[in-house]
mmCIF file of C-alpha atoms in Angstrom:
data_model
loop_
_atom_site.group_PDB
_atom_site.id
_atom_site.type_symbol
_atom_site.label_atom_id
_atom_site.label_comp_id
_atom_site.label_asym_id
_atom_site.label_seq_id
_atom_site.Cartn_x
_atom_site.Cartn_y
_atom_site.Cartn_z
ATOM 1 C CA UNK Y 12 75.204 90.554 108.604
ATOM 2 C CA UNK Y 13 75.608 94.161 108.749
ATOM 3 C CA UNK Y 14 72.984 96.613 107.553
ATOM 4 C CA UNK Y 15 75.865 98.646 106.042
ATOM 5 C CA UNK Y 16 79.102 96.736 104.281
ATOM 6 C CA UNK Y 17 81.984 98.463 102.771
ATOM 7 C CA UNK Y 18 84.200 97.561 100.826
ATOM 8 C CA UNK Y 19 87.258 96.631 100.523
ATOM 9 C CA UNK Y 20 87.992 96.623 104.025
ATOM 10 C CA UNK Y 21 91.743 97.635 103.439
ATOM 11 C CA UNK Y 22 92.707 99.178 99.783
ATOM 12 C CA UNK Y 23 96.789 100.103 99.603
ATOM 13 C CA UNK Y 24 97.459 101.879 96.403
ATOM 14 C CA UNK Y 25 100.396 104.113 94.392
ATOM 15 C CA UNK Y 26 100.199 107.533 94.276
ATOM 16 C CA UNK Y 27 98.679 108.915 91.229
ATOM 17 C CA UNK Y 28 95.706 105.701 91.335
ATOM 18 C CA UNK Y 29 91.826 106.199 90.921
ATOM 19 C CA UNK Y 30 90.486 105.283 94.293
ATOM 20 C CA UNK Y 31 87.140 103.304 94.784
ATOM 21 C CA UNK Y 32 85.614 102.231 97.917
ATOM 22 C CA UNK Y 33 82.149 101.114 97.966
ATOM 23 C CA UNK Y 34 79.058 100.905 100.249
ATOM 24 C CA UNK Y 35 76.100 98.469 100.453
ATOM 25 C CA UNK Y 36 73.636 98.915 102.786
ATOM 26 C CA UNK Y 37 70.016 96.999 103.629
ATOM 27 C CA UNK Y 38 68.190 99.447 105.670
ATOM 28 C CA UNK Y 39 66.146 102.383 103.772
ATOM 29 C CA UNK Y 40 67.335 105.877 104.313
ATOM 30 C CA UNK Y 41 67.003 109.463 103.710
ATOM 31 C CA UNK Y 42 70.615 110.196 102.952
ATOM 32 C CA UNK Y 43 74.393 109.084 103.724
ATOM 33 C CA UNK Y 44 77.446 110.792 105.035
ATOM 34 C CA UNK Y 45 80.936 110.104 103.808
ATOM 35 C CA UNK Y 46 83.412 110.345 106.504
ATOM 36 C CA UNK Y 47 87.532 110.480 106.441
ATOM 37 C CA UNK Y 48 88.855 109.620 109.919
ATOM 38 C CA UNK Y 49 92.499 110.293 110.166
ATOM 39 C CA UNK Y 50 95.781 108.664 111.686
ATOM 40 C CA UNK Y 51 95.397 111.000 114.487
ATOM 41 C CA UNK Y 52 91.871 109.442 114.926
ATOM 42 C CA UNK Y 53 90.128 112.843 114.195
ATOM 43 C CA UNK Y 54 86.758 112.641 112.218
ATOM 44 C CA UNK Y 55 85.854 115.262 109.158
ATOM 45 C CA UNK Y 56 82.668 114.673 107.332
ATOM 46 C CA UNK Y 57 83.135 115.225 103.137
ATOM 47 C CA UNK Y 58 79.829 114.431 101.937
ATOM 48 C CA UNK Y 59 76.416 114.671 102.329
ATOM 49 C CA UNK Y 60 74.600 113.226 99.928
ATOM 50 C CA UNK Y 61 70.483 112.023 98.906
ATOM 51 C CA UNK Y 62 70.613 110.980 95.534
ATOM 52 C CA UNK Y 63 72.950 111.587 91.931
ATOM 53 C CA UNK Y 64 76.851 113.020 92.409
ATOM 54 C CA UNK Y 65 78.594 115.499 93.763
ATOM 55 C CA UNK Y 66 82.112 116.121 93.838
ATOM 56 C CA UNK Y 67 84.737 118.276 96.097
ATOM 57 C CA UNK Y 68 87.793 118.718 94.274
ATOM 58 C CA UNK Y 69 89.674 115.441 93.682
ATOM 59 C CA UNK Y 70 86.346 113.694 95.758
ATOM 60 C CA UNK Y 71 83.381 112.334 94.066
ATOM 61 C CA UNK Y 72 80.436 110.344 95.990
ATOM 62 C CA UNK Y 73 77.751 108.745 94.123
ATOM 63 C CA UNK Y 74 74.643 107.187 95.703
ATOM 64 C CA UNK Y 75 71.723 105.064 94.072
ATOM 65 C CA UNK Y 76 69.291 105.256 97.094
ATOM 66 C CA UNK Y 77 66.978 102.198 94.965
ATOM 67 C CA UNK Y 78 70.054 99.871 94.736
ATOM 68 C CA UNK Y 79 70.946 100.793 98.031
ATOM 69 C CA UNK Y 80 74.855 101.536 96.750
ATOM 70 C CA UNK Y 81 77.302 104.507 97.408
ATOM 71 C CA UNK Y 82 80.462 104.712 96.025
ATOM 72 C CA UNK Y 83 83.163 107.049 97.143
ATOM 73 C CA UNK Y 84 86.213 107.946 94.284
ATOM 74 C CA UNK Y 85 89.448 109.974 94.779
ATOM 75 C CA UNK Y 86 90.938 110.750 91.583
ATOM 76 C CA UNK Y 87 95.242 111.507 91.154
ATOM 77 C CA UNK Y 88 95.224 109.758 94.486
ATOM 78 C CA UNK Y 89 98.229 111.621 97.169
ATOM 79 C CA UNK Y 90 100.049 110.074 100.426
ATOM 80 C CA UNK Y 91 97.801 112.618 102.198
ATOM 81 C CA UNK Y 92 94.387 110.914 101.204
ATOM 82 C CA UNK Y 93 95.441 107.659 103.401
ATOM 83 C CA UNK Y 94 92.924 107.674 106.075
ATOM 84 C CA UNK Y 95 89.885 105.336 107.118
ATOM 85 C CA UNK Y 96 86.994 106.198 105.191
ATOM 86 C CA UNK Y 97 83.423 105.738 106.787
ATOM 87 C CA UNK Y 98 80.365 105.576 105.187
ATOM 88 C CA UNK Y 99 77.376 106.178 107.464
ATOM 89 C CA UNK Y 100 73.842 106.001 106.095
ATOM 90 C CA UNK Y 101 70.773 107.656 107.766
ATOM 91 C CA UNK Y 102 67.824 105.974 108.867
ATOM 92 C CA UNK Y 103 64.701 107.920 109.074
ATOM 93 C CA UNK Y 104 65.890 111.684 109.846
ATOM 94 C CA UNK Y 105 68.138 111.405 112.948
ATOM 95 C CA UNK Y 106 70.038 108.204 113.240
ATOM 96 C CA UNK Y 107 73.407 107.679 111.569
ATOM 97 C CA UNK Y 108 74.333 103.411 110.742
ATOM 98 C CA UNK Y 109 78.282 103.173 110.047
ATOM 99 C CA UNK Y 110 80.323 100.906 107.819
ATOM 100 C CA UNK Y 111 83.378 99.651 109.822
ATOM 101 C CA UNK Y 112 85.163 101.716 107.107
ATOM 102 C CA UNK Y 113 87.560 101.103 104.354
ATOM 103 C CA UNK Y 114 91.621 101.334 105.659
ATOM 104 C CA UNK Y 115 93.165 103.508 102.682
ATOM 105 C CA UNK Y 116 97.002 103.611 102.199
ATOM 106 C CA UNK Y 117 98.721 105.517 99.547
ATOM 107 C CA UNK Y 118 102.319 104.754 99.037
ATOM 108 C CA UNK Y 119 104.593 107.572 96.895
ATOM 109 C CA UNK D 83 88.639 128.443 116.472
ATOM 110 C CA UNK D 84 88.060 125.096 117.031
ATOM 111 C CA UNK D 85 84.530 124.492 116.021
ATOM 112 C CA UNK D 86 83.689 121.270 118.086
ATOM 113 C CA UNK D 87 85.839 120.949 121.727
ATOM 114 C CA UNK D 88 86.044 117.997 123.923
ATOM 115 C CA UNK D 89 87.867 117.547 126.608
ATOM 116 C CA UNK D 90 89.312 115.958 128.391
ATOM 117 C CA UNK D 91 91.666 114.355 125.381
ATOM 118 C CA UNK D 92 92.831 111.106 127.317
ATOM 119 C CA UNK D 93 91.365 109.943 130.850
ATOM 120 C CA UNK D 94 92.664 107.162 132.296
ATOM 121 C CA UNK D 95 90.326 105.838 135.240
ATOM 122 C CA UNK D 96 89.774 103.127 137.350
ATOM 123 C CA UNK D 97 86.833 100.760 137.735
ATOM 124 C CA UNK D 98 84.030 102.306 139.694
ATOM 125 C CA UNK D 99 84.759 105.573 139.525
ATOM 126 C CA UNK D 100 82.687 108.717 137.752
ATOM 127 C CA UNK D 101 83.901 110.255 135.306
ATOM 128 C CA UNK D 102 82.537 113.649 132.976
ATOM 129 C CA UNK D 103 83.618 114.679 129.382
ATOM 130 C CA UNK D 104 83.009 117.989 128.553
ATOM 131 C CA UNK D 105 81.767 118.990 124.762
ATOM 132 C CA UNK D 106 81.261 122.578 123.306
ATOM 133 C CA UNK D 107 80.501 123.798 119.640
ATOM 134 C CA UNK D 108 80.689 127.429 118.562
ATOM 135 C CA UNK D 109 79.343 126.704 115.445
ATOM 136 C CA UNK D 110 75.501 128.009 116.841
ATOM 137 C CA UNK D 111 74.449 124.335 115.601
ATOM 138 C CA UNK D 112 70.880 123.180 117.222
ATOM 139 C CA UNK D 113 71.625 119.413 117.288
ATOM 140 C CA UNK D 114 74.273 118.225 119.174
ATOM 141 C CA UNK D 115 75.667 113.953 119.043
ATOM 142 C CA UNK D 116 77.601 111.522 121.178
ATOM 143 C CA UNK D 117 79.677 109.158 119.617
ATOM 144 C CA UNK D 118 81.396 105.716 120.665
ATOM 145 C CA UNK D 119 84.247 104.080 118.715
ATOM 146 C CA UNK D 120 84.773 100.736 120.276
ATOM 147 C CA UNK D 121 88.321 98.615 119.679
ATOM 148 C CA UNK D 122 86.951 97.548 116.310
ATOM 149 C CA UNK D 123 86.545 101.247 115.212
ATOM 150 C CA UNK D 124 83.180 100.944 114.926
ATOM 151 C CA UNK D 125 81.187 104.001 115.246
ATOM 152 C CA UNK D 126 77.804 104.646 117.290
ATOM 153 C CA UNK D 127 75.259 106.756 118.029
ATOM 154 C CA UNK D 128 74.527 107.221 121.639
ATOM 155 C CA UNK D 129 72.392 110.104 122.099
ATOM 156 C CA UNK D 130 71.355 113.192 120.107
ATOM 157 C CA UNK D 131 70.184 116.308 121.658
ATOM 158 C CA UNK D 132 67.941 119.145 119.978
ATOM 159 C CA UNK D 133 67.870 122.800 121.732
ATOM 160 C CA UNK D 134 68.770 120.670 124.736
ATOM 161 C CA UNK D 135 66.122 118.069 124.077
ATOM 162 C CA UNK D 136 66.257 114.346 124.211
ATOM 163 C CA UNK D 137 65.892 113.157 120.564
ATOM 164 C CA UNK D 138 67.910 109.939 120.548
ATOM 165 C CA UNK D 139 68.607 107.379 123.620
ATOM 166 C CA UNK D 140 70.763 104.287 122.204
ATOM 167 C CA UNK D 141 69.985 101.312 124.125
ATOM 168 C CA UNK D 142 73.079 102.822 126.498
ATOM 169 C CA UNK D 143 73.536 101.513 129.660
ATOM 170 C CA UNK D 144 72.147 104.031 132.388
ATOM 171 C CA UNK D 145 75.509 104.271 134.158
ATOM 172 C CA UNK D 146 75.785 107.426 130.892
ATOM 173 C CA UNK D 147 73.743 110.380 131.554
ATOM 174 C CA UNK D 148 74.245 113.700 129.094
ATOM 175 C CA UNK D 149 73.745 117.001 130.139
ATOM 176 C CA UNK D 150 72.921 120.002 127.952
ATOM 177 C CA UNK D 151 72.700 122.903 130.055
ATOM 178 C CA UNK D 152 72.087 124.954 127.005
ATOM 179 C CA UNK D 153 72.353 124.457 123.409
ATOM 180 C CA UNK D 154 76.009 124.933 122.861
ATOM 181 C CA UNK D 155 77.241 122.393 125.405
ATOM 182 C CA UNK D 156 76.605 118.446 125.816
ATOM 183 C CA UNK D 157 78.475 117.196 128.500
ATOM 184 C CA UNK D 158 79.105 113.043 129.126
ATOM 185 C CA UNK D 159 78.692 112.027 132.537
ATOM 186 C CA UNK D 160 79.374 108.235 133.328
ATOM 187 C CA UNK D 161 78.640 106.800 136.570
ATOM 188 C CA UNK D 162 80.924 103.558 137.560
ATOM 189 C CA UNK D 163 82.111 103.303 135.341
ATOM 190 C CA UNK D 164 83.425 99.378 133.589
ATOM 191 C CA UNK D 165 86.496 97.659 131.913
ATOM 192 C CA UNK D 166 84.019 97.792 128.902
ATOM 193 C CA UNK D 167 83.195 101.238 129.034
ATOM 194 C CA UNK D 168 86.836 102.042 127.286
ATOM 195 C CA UNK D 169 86.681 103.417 123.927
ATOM 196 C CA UNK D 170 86.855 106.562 121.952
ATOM 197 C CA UNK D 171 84.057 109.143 122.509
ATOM 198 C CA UNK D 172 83.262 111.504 120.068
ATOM 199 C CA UNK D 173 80.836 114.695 120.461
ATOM 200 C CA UNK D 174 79.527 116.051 117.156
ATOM 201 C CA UNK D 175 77.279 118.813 115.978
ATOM 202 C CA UNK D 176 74.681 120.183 113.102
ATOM 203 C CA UNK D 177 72.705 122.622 112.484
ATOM 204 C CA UNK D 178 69.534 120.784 111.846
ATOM 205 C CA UNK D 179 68.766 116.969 112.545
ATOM 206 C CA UNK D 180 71.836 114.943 110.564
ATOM 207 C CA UNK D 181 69.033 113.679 108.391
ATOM 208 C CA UNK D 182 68.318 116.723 106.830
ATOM 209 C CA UNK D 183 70.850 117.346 103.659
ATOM 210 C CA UNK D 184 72.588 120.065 103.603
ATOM 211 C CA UNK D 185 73.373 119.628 107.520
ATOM 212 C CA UNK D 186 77.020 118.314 108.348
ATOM 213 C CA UNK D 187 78.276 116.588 110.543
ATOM 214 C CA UNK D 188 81.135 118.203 112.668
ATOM 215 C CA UNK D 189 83.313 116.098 115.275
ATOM 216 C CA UNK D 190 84.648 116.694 117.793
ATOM 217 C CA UNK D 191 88.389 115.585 117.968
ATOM 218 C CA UNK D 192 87.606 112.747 120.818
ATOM 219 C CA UNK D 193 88.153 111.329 124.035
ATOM 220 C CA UNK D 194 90.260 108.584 124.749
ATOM 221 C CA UNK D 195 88.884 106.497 127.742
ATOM 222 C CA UNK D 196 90.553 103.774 129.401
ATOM 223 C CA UNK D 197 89.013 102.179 132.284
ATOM 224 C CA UNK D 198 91.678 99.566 134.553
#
C-alpha cells in the first residue's frame, strides 16, 4: 500500500463542475503541498498547507492533519484547470511523499 | 526571468555514457531539490541540498553525484549511466527546508532523459 493515496485516480468533468480530489495518507507529517503538473509536464506548487483552509481564487485545500485527509476543490471548474494534480505530504521537515496524482480533464 | 532553469531540456544518451544536468534558481532560495518522475509519473526525492550542504541522500544509486558549487546552482552528474536511469528529472528550490510552511516549492521545468 502506499503511504499517500489519492483519489480518484482520473476525474473528467464539464466545465462549470465543483472539483474534488482527495488525499489519504498513513505517515505523520508536518505539512502537505498541493501540486498542478501540466500537459507540458511542467510542475507549479498551489498550496502549502499545516492545518484548517486556505483558498487561492477558484482553489481551496483543506487538511485534517489527525485524520490524516486533504482535500483539494476547484470551484466554476474551466478547460484550463485540466492538469495532474499531486498531493505530496511532508515527513518530518525535509522530505516530500507524493500521491501518483489525480488525472483532471475538463471538457467545455 | 525564469526562476528555476534546467537544462539540458531533452538528452538522449546511450548506455554507459556520463551525462550532467545543469540547475540554477535566481530566486536567492537556500534549499535546493532533485526530482525523479519515473514512467508511472511518480515523483521522488533524490537529494536536497542546504547552502550547498548534503541534507537528503535517497537510497540513489552512486552512479548520481550532485554538485553545488554555490548556493544558487545544483548540478546532476550521472556516471554510466542505465536503460533504467530514463525518466524525467526535476530540480526545485525554497527558501527554507520544504517542511517549513510558508516555504514553496518551485520547479524547475525538467529534463527529459532517455538512455538506449
Amino acid at each position: 500500500k502506499n503511504e499517500v493515496e489519492q483519489s480518484p485516480q482520473n476525474l473528467t468533468a464539464q466545465e462549470g463542475e465543483f472539483i474534488t480530489i482527495n488525499c489519504s495518507y498513513s505517515v505523520g507529517i508536518s505539512a502537505l503541498h498541493w501540486l498542478q503538473q501540466h500537459p507540458g509536464g511542467g510542475i507549479v506548487s498551489l498550496f502549502m498547507l499545516s492545518s484548517g483552509k486556505k483558498k487561492h481564487g477558484r482553489l481551496i485545500a483543506t487538511i485534517n492533519i489527525q485524520e490524516k485527509h486533504s482535500s483539494l476543490h476547484i470551484t466554476a471548474s474551466h478547460p484550463r484547470d485540466s492538469a495532474v494534480y499531486i498531493c505530496a505530504p511532508i515527513q518530518g521537515a525535509q522530505k516530500l511523499v507524493f500521491g501518483q496524482g489525480t488525472r483532471l480533464t475538463i471538457n467545455p | 526571468d525564469t526562476a528555476v532553469s534546467q537544462t539540458p531540456k531533452y538528452l538522449v544518451t546511450q548506455m554507459g555514457n556520463d551525462k550532467s544536468i545543469k540547475c540554477e534558481q535566481n530566486l536567492g532560495h537556500d534549499t535546493m531539490y532533485w526530482y525523479k518522475q519515473d514512467s508511472k509519473k511518480f515523483l521522488k526525492i533524490m537529494f536536497s541540498y542546504n547552502n550547498k550542504e548534503l541534507i537528503i541522500n535517497e537510497t540513489v544509486p552512486n552512479r548520481f553525484s550532485p554538485k553545488s558549487p554555490d548556493k544558487a546552482h545544483l548540478n546532476l552528474h550521472i556516471n554510466s549511466l542505465e536503460l533504467g536511469d530514463s525518466a524525467v528529472y526535476f530540480c526545485a528550490s525554497s527558501q527554507e527546508l520544504v517542511g517549513v510552511v510558508g516555504s514553496p516549492l518551485h520547479f524547475g521545468n525538467g529534463t527529459r532523459l532517455t538512455v538506449t
